[in-house]
Short mmCIF file of N, CA, C and O in Angstrom, two decimals:
data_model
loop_
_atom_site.label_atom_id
_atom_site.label_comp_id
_atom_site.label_asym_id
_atom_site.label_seq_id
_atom_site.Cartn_x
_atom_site.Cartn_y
_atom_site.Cartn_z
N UNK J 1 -9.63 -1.98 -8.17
CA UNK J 1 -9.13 -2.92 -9.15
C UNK J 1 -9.66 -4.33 -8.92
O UNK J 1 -9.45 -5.18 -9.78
N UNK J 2 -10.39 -4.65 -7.72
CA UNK J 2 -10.80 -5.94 -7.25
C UNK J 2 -11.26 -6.80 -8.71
O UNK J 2 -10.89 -7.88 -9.15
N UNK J 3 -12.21 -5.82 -9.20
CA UNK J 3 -12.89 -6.54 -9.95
C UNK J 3 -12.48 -6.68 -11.72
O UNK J 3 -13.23 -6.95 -12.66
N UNK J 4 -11.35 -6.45 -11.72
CA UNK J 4 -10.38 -6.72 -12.16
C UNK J 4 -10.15 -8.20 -12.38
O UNK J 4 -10.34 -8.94 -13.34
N UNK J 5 -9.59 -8.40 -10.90
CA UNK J 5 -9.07 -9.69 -10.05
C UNK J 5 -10.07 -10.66 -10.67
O UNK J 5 -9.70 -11.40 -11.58
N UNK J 6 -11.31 -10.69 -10.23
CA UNK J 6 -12.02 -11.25 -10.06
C UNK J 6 -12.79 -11.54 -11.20
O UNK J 6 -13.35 -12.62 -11.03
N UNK J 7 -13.07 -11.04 -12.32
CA UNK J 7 -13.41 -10.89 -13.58
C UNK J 7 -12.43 -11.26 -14.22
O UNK J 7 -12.91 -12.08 -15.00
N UNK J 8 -11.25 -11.19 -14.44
CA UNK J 8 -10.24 -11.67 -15.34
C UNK J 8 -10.07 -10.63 -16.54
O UNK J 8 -9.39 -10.92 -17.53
N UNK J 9 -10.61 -9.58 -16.43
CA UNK J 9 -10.49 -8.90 -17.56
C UNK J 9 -11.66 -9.37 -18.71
O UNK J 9 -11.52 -9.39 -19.94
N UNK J 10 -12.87 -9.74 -17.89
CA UNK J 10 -14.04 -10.07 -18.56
C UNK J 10 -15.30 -9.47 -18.64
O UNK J 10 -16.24 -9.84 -19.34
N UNK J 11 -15.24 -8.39 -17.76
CA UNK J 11 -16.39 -7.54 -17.43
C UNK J 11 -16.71 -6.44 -18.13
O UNK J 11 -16.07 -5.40 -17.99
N UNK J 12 -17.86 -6.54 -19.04
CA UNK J 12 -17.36 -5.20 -19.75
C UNK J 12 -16.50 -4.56 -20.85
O UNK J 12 -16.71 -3.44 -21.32
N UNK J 13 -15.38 -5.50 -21.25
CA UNK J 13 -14.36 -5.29 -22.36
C UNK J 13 -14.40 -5.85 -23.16
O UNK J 13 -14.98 -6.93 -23.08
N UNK J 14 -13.90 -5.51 -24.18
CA UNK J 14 -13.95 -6.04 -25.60
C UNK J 14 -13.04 -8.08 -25.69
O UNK J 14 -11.99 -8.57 -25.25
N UNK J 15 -14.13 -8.56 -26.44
CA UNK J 15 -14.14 -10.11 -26.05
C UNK J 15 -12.17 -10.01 -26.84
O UNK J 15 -11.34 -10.80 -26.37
N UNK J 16 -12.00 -9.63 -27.26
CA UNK J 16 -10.68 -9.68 -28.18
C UNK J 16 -9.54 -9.84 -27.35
O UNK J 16 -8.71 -10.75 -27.45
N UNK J 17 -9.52 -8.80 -26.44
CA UNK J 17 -8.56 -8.07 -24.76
C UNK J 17 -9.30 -9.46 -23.92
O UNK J 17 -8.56 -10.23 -23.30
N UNK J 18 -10.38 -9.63 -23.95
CA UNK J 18 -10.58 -10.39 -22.59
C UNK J 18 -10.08 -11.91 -22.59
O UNK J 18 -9.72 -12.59 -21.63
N UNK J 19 -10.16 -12.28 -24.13
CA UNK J 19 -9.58 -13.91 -24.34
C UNK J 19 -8.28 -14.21 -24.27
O UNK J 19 -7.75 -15.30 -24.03
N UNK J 20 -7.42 -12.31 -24.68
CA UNK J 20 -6.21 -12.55 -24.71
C UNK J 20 -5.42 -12.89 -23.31
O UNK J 20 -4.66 -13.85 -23.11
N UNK J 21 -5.75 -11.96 -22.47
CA UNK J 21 -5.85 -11.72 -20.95
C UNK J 21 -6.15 -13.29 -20.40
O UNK J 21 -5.36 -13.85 -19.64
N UNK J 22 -7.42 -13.94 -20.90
CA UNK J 22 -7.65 -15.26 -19.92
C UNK J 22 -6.56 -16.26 -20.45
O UNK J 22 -6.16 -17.10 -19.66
N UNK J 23 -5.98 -16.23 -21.88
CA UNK J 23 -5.15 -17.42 -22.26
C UNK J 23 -3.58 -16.72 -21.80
O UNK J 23 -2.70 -17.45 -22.26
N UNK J 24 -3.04 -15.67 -21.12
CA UNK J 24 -2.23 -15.19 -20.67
C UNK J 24 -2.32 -16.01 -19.35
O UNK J 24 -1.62 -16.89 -18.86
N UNK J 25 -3.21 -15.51 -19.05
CA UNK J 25 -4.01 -15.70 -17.12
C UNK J 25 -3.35 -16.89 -17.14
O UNK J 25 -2.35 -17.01 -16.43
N UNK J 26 -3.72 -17.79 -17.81
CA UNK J 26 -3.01 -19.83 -18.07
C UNK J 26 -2.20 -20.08 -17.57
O UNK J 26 -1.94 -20.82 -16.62
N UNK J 27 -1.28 -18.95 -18.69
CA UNK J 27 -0.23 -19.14 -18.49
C UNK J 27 1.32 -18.54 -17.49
O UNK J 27 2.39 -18.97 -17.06
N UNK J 28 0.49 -17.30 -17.55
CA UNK J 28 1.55 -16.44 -16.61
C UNK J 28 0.84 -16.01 -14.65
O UNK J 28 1.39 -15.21 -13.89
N UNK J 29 -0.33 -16.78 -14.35
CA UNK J 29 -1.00 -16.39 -13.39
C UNK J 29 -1.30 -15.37 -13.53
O UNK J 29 -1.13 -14.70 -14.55
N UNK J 30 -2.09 -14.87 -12.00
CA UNK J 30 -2.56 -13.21 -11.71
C UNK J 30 -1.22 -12.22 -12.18
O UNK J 30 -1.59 -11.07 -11.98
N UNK J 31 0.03 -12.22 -12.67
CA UNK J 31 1.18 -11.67 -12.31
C UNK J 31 0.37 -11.18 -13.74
O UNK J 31 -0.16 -10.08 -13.57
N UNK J 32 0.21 -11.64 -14.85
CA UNK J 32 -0.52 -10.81 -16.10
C UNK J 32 -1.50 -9.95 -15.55
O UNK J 32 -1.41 -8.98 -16.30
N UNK J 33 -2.22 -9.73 -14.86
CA UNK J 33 -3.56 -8.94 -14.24
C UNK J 33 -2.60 -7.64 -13.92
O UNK J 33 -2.49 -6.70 -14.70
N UNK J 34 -2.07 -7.70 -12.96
CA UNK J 34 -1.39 -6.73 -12.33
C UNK J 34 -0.30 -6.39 -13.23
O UNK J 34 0.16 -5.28 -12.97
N UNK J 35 0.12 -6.82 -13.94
CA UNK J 35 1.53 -6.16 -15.27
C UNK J 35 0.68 -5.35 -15.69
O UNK J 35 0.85 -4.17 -15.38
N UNK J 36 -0.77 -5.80 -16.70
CA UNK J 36 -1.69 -4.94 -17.62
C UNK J 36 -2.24 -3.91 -16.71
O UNK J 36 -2.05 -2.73 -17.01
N UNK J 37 -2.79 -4.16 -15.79
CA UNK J 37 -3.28 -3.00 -15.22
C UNK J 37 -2.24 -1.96 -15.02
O UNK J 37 -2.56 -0.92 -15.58
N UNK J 38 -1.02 -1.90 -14.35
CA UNK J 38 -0.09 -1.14 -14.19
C UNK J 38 0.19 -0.35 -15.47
O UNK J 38 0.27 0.87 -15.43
N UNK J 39 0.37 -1.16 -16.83
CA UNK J 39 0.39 -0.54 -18.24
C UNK J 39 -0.48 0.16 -18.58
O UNK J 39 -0.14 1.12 -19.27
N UNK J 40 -1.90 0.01 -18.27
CA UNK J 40 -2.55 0.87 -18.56
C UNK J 40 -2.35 2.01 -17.79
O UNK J 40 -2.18 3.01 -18.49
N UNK J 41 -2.33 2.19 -16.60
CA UNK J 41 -2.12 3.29 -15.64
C UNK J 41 -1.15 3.90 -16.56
O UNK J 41 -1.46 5.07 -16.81
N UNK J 42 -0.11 3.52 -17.12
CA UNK J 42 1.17 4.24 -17.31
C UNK J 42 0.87 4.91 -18.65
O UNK J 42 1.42 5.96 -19.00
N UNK J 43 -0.24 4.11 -19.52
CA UNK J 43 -0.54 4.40 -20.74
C UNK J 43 -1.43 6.00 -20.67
O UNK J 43 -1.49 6.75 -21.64
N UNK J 44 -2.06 6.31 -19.32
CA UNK J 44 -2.94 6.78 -19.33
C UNK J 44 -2.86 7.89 -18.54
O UNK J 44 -3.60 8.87 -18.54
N UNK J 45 -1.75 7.62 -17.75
CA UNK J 45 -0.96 8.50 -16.75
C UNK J 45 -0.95 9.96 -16.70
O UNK J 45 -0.47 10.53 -15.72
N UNK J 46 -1.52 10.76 -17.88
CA UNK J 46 -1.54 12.69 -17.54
C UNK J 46 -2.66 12.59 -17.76
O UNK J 46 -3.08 13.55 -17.10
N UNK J 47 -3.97 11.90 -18.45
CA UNK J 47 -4.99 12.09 -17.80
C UNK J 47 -5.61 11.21 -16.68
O UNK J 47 -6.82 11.03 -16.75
N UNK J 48 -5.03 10.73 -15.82
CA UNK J 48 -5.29 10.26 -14.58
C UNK J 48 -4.94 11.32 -13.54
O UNK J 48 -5.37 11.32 -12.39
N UNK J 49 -4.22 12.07 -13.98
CA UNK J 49 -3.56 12.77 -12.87
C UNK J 49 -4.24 14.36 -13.26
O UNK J 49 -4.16 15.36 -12.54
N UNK J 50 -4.72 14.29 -14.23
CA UNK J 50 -5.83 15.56 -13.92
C UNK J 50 -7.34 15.22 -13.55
O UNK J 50 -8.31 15.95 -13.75
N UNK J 51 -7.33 14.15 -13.05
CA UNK J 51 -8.81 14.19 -12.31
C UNK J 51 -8.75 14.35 -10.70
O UNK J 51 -7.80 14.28 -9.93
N UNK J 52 -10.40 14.66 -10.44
CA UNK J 52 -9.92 14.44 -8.89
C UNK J 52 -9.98 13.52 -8.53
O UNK J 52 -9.93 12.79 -9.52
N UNK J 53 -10.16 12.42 -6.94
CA UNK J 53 -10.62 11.04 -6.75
C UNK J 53 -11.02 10.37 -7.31
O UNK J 53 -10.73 9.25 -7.70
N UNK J 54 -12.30 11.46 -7.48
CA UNK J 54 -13.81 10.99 -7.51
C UNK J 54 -13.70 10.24 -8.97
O UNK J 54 -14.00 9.12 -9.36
N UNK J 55 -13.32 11.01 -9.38
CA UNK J 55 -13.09 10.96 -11.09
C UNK J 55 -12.24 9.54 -11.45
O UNK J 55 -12.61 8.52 -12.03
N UNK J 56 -11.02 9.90 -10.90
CA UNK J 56 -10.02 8.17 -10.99
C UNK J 56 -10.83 7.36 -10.78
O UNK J 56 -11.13 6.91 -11.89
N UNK J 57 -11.60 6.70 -9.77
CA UNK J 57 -11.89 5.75 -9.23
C UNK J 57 -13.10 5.58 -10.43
O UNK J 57 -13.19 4.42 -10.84
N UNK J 58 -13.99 6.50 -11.03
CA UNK J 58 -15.03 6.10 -12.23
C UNK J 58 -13.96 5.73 -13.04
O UNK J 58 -14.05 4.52 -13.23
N UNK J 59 -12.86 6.26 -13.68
CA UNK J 59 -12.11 6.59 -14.72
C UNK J 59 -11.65 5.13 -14.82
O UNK J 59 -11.78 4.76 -15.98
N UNK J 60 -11.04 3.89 -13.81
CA UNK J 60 -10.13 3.52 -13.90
C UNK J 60 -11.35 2.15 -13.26
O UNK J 60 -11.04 1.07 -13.77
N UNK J 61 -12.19 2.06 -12.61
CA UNK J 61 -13.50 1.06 -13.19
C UNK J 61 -14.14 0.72 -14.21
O UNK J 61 -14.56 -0.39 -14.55
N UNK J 62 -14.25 2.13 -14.93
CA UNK J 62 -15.79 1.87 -16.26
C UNK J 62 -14.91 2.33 -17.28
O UNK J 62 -15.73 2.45 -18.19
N UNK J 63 -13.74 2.70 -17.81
CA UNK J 63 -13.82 3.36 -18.88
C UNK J 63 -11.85 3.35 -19.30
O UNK J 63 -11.62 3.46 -20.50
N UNK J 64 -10.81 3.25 -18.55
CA UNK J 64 -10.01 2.90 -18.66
C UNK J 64 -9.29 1.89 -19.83
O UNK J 64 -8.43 2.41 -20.54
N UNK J 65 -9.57 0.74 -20.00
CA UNK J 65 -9.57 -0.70 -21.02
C UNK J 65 -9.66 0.15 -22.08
O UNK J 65 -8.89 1.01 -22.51
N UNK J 66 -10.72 -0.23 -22.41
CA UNK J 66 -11.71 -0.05 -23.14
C UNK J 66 -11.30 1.51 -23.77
O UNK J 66 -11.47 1.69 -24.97
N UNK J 67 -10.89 2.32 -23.14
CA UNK J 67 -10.44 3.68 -23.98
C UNK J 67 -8.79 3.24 -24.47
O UNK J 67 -8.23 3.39 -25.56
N UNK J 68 -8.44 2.80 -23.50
CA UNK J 68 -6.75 2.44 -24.45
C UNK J 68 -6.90 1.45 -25.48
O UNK J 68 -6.11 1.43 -26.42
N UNK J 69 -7.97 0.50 -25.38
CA UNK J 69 -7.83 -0.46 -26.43
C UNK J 69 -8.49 0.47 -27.72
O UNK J 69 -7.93 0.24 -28.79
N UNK J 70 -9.65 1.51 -27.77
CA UNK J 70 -9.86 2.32 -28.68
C UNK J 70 -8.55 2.89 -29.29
O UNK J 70 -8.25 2.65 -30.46
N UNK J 71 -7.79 3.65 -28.50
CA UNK J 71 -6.58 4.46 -28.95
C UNK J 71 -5.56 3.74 -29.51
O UNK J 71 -5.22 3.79 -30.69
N UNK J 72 -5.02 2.98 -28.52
CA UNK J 72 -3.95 1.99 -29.17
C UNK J 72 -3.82 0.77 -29.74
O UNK J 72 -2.82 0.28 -30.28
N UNK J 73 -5.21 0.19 -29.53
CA UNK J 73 -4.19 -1.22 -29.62
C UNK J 73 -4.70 -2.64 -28.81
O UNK J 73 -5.00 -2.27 -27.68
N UNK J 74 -4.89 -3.91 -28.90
CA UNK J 74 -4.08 -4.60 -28.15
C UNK J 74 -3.14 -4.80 -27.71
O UNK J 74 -2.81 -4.88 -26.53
N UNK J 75 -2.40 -4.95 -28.90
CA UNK J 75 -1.10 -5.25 -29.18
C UNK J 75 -0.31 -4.38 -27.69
O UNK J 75 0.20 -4.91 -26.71
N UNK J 76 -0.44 -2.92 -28.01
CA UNK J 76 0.51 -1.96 -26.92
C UNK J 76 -0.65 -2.10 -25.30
O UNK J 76 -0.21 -1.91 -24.17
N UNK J 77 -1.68 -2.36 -25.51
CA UNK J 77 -2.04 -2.30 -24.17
C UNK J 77 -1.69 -3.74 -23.27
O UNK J 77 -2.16 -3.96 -22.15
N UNK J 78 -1.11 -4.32 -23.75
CA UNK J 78 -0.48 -5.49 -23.31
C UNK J 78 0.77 -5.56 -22.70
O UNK J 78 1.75 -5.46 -23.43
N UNK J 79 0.94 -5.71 -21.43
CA UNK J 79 2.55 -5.37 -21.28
C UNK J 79 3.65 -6.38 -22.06
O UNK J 79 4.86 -6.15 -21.97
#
């Protein structure tokens, strides 16, 4: 998740999620980083748990965001 941290939710994701995330960031600190990430986990939660490691750790670097913001939303991928 480092790069997460460290990116702000800028790497890679749709500019829409990432501006929302940095004008959150403002205002609520890192405590927004770690709420959203946790939401997504939860959003995403029975197919996380049918992969193996190997799989999570691609799943939840490259492709995670970016598939919930396809499916749902900003709006719900936002805690």
């Amino acid at each position: 998740f480092s790069h997460y941290f460290i990116t702000i939710f800028t790497h890679n994701i749709y500019v829409e999620f990432s501006s929302r995330i940095f004008d959150l960031f403002f205002i609520m600190g890192e405590e927004i980083i770690i709420k959203t990430l946790l939401h997504l986990l939860k959003l995403k939660e029975e197919k996380i748990l049918s992969f193996d490691l190997e799989q999570i750790i691609v799943y939840i670097k490259n492709h995670i965001v970016n598939e919930c913001l396809e499916e749902f939303g900003i709006k719900q991928c936002l805690p």
